[in-house]
Short mmCIF file of C-alpha atoms and ligand atoms in Angstrom, two decimals:
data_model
loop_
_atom_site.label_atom_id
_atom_site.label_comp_id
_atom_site.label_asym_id
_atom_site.label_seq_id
_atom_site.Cartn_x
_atom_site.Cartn_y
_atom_site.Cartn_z
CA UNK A 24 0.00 0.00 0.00
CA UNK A 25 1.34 3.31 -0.88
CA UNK A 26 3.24 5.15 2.23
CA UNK A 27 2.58 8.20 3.31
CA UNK A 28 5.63 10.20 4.16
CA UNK A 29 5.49 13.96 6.14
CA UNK A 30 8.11 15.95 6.38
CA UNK A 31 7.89 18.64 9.12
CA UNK A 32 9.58 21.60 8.12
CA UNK A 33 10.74 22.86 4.74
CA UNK A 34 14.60 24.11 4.62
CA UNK A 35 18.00 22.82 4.49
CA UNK A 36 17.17 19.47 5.99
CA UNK A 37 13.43 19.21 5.30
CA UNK A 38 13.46 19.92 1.56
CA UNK A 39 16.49 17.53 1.02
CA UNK A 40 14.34 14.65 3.10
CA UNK A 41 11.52 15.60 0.77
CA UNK A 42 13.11 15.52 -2.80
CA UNK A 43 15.32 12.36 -1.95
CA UNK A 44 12.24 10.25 -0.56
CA UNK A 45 10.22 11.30 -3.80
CA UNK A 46 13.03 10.46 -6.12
CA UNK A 47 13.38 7.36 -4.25
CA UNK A 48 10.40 5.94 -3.79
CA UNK A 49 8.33 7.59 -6.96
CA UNK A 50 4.72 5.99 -6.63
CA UNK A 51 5.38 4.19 -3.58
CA UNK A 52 4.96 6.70 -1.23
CA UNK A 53 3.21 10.09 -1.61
CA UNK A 54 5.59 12.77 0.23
CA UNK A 55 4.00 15.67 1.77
CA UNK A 56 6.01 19.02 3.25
CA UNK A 57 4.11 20.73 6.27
CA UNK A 58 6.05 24.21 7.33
CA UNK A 59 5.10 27.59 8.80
CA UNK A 60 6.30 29.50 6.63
CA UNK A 61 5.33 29.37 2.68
CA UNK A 62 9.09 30.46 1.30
CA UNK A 63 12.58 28.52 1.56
CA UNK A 64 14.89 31.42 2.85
CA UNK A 65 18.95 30.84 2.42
CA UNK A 66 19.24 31.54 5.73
CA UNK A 67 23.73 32.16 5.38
CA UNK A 68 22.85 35.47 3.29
CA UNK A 69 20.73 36.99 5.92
CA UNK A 70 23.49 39.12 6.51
CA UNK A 71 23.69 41.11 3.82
CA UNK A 72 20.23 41.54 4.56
CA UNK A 73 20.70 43.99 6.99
CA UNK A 74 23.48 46.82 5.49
CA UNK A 75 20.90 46.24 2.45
CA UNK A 76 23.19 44.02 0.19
CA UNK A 77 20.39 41.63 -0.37
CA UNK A 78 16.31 42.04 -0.87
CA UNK A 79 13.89 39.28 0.05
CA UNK A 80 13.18 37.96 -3.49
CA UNK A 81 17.16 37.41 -4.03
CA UNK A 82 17.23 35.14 -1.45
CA UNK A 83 13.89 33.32 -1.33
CA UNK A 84 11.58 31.02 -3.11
CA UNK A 85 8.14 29.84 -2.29
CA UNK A 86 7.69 26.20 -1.39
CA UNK A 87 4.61 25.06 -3.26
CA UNK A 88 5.64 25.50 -6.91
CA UNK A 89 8.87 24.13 -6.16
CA UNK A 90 7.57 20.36 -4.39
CA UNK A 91 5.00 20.65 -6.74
CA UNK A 92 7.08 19.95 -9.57
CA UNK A 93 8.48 16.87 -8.64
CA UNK A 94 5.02 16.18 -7.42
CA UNK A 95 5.57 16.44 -3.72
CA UNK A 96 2.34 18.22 -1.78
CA UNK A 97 2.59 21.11 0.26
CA UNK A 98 0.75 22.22 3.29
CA UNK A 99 1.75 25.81 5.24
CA UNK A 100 0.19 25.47 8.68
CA UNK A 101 2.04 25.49 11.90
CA UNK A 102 2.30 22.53 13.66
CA UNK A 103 1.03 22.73 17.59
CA UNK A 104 1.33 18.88 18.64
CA UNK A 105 3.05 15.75 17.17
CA UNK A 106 0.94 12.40 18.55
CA UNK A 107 3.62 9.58 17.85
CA UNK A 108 1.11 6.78 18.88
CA UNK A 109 -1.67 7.94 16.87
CA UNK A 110 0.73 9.37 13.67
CA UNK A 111 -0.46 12.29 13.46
CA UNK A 112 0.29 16.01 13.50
CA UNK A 113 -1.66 18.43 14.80
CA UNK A 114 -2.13 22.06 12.59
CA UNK A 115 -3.98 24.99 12.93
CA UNK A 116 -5.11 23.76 9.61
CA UNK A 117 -6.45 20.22 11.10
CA UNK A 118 -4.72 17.00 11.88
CA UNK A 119 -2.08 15.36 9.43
CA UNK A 120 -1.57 11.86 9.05
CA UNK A 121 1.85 9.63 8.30
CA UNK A 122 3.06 6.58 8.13
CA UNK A 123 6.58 8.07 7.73
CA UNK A 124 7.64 11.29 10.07
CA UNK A 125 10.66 13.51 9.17
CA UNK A 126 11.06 16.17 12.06
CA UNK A 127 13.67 18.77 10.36
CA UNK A 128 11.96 21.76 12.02
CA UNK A 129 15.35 23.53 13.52
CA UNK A 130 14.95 25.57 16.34
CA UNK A 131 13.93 28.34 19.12
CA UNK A 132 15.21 30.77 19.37
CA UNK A 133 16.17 31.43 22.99
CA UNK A 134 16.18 35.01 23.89
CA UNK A 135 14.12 34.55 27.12
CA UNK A 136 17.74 33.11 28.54
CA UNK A 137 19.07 36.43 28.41
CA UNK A 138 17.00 39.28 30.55
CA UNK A 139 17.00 42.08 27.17
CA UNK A 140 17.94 39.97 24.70
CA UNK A 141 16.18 40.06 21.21
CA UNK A 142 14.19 42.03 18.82
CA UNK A 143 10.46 41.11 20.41
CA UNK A 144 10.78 41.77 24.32
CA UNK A 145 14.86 43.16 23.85
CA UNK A 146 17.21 45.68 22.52
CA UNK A 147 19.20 43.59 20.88
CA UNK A 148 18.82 42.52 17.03
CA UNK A 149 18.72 38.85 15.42
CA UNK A 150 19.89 37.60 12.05
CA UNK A 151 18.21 34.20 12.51
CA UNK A 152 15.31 34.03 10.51
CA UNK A 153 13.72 36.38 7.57
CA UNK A 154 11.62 38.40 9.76
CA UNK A 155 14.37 39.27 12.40
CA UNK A 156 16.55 40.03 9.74
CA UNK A 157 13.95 42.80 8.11
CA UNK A 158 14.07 44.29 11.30
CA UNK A 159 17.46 44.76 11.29
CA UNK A 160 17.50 45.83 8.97
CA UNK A 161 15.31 48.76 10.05
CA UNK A 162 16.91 49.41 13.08
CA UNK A 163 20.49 49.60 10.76
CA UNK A 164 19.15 52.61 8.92
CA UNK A 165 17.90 54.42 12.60
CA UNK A 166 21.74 53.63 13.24
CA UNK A 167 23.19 55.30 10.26
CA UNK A 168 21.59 58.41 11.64
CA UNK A 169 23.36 58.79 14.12
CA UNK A 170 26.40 56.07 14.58
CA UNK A 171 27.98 54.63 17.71
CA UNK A 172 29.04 51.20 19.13
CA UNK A 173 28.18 48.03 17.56
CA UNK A 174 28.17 45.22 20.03
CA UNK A 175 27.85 41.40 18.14
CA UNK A 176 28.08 38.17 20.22
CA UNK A 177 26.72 34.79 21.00
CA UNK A 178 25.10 34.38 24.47
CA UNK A 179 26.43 31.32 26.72
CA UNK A 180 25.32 28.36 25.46
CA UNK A 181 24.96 29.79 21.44
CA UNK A 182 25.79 27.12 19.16
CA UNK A 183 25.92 29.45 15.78
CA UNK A 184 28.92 31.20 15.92
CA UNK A 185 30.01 31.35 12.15
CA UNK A 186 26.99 33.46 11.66
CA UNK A 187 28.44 35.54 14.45
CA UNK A 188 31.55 36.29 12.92
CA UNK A 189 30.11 36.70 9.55
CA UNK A 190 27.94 39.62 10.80
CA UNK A 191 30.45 41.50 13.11
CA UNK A 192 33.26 41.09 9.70
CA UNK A 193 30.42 42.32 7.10
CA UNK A 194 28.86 45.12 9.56
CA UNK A 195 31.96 46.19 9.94
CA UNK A 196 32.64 46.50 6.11
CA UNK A 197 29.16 48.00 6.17
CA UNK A 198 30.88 50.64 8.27
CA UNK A 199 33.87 51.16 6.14
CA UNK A 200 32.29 51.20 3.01
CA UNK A 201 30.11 53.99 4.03
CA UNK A 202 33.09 55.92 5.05
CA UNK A 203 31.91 55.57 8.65
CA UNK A 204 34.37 53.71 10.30
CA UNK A 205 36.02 56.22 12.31
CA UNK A 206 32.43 56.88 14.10
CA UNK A 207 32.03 53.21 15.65
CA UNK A 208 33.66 50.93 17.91
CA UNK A 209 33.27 47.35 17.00
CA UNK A 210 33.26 44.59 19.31
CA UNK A 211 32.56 41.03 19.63
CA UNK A 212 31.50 38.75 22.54
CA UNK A 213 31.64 35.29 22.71
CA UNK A 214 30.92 32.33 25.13
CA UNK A 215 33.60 30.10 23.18
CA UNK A 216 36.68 29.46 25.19
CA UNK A 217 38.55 31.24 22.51
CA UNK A 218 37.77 33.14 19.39
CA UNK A 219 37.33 30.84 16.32
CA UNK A 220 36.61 27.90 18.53
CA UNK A 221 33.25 27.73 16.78
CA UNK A 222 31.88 24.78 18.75
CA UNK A 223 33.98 22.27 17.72
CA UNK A 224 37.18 23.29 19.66
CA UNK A 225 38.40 25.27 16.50
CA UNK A 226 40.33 23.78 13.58
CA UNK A 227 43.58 24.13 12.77
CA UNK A 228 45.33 27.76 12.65
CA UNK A 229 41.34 29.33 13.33
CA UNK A 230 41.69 31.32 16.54
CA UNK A 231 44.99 33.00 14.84
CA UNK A 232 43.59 33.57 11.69
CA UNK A 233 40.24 34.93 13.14
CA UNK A 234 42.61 36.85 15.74
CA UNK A 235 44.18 38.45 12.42
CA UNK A 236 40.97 39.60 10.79
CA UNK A 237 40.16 40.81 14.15
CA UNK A 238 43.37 42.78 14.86
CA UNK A 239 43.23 44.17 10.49
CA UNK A 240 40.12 45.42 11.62
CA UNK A 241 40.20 46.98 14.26
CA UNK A 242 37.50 44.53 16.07
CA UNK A 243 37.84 44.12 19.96
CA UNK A 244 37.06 40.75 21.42
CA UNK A 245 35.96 39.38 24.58
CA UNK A 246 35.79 35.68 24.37
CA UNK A 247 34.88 33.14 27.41
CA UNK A 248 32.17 35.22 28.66
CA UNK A 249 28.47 34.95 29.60
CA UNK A 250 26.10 38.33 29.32
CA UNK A 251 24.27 39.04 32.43
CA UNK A 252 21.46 40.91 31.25
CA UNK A 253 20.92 43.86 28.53
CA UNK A 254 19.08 47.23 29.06
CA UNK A 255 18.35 50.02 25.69
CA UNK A 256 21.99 51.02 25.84
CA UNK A 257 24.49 48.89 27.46
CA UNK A 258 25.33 44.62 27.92
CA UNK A 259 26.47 43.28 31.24
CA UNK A 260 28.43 41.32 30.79
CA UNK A 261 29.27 38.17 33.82
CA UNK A 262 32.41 39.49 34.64
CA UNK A 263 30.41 42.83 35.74
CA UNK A 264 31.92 44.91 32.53
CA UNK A 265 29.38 46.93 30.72
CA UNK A 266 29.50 47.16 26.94
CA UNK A 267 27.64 50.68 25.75
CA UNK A 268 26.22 50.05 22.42
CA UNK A 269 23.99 51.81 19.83
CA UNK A 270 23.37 49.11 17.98
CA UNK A 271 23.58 45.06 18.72
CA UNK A 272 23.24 41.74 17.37
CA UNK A 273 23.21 38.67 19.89
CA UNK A 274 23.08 35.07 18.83
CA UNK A 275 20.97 33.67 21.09
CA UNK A 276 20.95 29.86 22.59
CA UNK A 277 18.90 27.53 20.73
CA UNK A 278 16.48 24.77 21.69
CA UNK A 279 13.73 22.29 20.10
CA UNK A 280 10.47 24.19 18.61
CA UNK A 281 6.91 24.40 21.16
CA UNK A 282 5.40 21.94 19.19
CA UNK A 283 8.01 18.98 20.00
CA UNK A 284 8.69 20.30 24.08
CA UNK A 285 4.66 19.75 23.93
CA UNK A 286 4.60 16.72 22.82
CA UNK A 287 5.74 13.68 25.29
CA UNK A 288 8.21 11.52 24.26
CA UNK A 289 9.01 13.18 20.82
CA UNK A 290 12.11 15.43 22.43
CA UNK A 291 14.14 15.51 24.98
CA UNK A 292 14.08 18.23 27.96
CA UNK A 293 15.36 20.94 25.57
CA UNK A 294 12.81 19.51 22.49
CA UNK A 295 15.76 17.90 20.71
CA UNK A 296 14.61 14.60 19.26
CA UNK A 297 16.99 12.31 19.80
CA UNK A 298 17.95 9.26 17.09
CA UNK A 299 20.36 6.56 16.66
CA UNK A 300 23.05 6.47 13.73
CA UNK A 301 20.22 6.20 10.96
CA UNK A 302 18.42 9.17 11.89
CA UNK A 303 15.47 7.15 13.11
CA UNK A 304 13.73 8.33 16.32
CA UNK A 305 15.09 5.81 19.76
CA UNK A 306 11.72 4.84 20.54
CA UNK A 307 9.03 5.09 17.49
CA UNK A 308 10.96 3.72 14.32
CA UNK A 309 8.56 5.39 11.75
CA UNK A 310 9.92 8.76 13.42
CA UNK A 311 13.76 10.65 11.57
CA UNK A 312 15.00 13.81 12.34
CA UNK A 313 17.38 15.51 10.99
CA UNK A 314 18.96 19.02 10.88
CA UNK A 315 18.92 21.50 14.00
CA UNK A 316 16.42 19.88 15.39
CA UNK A 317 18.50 15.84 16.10
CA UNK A 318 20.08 16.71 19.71
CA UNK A 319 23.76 16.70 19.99
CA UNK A 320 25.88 16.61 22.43
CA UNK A 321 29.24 19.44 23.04
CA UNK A 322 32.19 17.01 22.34
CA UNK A 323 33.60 18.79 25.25
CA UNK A 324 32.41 20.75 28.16
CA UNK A 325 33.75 24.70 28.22
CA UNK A 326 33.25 27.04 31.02
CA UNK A 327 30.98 28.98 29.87
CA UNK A 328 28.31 26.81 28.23
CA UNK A 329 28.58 26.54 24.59
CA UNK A 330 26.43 24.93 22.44
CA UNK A 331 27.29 22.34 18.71
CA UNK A 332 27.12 23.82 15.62
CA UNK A 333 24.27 22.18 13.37
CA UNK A 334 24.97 23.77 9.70
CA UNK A 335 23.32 23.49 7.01
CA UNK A 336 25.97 21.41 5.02
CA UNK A 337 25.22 19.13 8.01
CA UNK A 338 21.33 19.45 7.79
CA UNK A 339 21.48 18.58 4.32
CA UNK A 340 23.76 15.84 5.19
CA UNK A 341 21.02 14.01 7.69
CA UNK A 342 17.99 14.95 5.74
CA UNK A 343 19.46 13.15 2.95
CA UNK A 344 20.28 9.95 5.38
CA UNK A 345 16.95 9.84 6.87
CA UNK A 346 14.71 10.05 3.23
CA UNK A 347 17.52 7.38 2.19
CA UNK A 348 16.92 5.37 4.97
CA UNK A 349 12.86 5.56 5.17
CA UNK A 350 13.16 4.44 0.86
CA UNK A 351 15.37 1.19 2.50
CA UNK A 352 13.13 0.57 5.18
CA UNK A 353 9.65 0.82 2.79
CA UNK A 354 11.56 -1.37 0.39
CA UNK A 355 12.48 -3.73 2.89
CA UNK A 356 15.92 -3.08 2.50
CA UNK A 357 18.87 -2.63 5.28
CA UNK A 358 19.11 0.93 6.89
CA UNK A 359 22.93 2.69 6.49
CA UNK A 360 24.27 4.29 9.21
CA UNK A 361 25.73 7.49 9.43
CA UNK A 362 26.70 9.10 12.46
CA UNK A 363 26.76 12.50 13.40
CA UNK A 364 30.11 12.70 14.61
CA UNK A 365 31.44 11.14 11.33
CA UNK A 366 29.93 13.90 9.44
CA UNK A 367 32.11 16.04 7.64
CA UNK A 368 31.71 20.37 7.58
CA UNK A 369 32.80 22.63 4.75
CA UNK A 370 32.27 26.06 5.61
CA UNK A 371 32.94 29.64 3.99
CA UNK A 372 32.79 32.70 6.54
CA UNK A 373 32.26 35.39 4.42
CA UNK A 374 34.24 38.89 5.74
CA UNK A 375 32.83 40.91 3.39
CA UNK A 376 35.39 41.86 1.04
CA UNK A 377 37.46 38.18 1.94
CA UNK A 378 36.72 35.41 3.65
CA UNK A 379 37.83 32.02 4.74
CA UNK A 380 36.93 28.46 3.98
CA UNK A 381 36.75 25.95 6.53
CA UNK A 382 37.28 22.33 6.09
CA UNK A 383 37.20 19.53 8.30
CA UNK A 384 36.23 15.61 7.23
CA UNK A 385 35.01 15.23 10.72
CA UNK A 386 32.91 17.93 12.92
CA UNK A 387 33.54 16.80 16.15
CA UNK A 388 36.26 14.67 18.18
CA UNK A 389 39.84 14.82 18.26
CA UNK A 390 40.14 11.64 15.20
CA UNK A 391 40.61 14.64 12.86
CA UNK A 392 42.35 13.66 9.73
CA UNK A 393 41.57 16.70 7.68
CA UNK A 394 41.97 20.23 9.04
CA UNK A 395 42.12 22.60 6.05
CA UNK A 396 41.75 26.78 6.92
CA UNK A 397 42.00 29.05 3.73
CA UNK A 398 41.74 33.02 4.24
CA UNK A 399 41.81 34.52 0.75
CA UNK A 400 40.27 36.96 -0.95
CA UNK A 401 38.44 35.03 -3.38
CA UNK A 402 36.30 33.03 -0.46
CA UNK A 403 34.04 36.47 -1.13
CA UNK A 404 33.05 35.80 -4.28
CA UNK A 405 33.07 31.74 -3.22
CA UNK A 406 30.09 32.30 -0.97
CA UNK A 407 28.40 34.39 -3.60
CA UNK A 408 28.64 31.76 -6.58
CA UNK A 409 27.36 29.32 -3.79
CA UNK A 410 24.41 31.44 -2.71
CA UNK A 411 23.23 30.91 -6.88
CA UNK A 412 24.27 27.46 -6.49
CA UNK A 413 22.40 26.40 -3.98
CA UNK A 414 19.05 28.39 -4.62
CA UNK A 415 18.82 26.71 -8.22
CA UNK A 416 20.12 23.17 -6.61
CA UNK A 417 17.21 23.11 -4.00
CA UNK A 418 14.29 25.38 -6.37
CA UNK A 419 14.74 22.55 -8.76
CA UNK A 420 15.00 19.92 -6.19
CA UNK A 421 18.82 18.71 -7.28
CA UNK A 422 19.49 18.14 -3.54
CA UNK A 423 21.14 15.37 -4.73
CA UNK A 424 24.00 17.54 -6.21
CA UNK A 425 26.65 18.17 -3.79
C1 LIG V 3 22.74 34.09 9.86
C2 LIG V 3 23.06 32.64 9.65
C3 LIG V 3 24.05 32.29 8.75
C4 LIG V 3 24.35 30.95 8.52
N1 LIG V 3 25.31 30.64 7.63
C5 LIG V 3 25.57 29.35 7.35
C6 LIG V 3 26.55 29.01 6.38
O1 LIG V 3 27.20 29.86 5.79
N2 LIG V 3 26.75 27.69 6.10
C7 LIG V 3 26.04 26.71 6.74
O2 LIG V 3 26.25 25.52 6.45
N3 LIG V 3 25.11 27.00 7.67
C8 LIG V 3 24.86 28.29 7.99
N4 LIG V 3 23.92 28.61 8.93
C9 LIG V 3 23.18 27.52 9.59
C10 LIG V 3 22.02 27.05 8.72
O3 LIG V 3 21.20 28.13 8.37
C11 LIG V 3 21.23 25.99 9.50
O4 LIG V 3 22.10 24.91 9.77
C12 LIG V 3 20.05 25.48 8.69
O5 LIG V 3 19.13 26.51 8.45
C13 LIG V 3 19.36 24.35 9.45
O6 LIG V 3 18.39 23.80 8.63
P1 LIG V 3 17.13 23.03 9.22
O7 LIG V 3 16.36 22.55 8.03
O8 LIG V 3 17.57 22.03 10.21
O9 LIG V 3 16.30 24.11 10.05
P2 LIG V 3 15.73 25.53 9.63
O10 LIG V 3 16.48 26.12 8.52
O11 LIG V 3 15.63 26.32 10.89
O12 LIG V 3 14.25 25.23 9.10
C14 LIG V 3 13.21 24.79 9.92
C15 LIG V 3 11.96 24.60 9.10
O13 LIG V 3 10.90 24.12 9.95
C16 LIG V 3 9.74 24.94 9.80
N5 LIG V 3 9.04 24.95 11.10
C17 LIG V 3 9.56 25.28 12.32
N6 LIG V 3 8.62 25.17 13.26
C18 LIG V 3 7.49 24.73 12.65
C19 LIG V 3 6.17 24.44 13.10
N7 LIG V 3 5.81 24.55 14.38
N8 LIG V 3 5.24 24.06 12.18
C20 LIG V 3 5.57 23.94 10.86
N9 LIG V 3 6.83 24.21 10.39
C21 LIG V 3 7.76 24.60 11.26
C22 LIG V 3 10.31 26.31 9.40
O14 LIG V 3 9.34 27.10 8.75
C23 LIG V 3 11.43 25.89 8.46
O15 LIG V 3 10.90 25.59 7.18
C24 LIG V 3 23.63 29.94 9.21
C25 LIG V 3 22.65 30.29 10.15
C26 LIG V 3 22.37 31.63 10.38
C27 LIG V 3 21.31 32.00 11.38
#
């Protein structure tokens, strides 16, 4: 009988489960995308959203059109509840059946974990999702008015620092370009032990070469430290310093989405859903996840907590594993493993005008064999061929493509 598969969620790791289960299994299954949101956004140019580099259509597509093609059904509606005995979602739209479950539905965003923190009951500005982004957009151009410090960080227990660094490099760009430079101070705060530890305890040469960008730059940086609370002008931080600022953009700490903390037995305490090495949920085995929302564990504890980088290389990675490994199981065939830790991360942190490419064959754990760090000027127009790159690869649904 023909399967019914759901995938929860439609970005890096939910479109990716979606096109590779279709392609798979063809008329075996019909494959159905529910998300709250009606356009895939590339979330890595956000960015340039903000000093105005990029507009929404640039970096956007809407979902329907693009499943629809490859004859995959969409269905925008938020998702409140996920019933794992009954199989079936609850929506604001009505309930949604499945045989097959893919939870790719990345995260919360935090911001209660920081008194201040954030652009709904804050002072601070996000570059986390579409809508945060427009409004800092807006808040950049009150800036430009009338210029002073720019504050970026990631709060204790942050997990997505390259998007950190990216904005503090480009903002400050933003601030050279407009021949403003001399009218800020730039700094940036970090829980991470040490700056371009990223999560994973760094790679090779990173905390030197992020240390020289810094230092070119003119950037201050505070690294190994927590912020106490924020008020309209100024970040305390835990070691009792306060950080004026006229402008600031705080990564907060992330954890699983309402709809999975509501739900019993889907999550774990933080609404992480955990899963063994096939993706597949530990207790219902017609449940995957993959992407920000599979917990993960820090490799290694650091004082101040800090969280595991989930990118989207890596989302695309497990989405990928857990459509292959629903096609084996419909088919009757053996499930592969693939374990998190053995993934591998490739990585370009844009600065703007230069940039650097990361590349490491395993994320986490010290069984590195691979540790490659490139600054150059080129990795610039890198990330832009790979912004085109990947919109066409996932609007067409070539998520097999590297
Ligand atoms: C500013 C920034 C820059 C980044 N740059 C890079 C980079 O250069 N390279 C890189 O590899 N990674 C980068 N990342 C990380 C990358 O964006 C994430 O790893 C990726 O988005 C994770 O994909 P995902 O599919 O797991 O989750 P998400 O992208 O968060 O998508 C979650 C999906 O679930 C849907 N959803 C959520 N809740 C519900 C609900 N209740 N009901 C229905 N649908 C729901 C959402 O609408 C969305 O479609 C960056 C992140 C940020 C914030």
């Amino acid at each position: 009988m023909k399967k019914r598969v759901v995938v929860l969620g439609g970005s890096f790791a939910g479109l990716t489960a979606a096109f590779d289960a279709k392609r798979l299994l063809k008329d075996a299954a019909d494959v159905i995308v529910v998300s709250n949101q009606p356009l895939f956004t590339f979330i890595p140019s956000l960015i340039w959203v903000v000093p105005g580099w990029r507009r929404v259509e640039d970096i956007t597509f809407r979902l329907e059109p693009a499943l629809a093609r490859h004859g995959i059904q969409t269905i925008i509606a938020n998702v409140t509840h996920i019933d794992p005995q009954r199989c079936v979602l609850t929506t604001h739209k009505g309930e949604v059946p499945y045989d097959y479950l893919v939870i790719a539905t990345g995260p919360h965003l935090d911001f209660a974990s920081v008194p201040g923190m954030g652009p709904h009951d804050g002072y601070t500005q996000s570059v986390c999702n579409l809508p945060h982004a427009l409004t800092a957009q807006q808040a950049w151009v009150e800036y430009l008015k009338d210029p002073g410090p720019i504050v970026v960080g990631a709060a204790q227990g942050a997990s997505c620092f390259g998007a950190g660094y990216e904005f503090v490099l480009n903002i400050e760009y933003a601030l050279r370009r407009l021949g403003i430079r001399n009218q800020a101070t730039v700094t940036w705060l970090t829980s991470e032990p040490f700056i371009g530890h990223f999560g994973i305890w760094g790679v090779k040469g990173s905390e030197k070469e992020v240390g020289r960008f810094f230092s070119r730059y003119n950037i201050e940086s505070i690294p190994n430290v927590a912020i106490d609370h924020i008020t309209p002008d100024t970040i305390r931080l835990s070691t009792g310093r306060d950080l004026p600022y006229k402008y600031a953009m705080i990564i907060p700490p992330f954890m699983g989405i309402e709809a999975i903390r509501n739900s019993p037995g889907v999550g774990n305490a933080k609404g992480w859903v955990e899963v063994d090495d096939h993706y597949r949920h530990l207790t219902y085995n017609n449940i995957y996840a993959a992407g920000v929302a599979v917990a993960m564990t820090p490799p290694q504890p650091t004082p101040i907590p800090t969280g595991v980088p989930k990118t989207g290389y890596m989302s695309e990675v497990m989405g990928r594993a857990a459509a292959h490994n629903i096609a084996a199981d419909i088919k009757g065939h053996d499930l592969k493993p693939l374990s998190p830790l053995d993934i591998q991360a490739m990585c370009l942190l844009d600065a703007g005008d230069s940039g650097m490419m990361l590349v490491v064959d395993k994320v986490f754990g010290a069984k590195r064999r691979r540790e490659i760090l490139l600054p150059s000027t080129l990795m610039h127009a890198g990330k832009i061929a790979f912004e085109s790159y990947f919109l066409w690869k996932t609007r067409t649904g070539r998520t097999y493509l590297p």
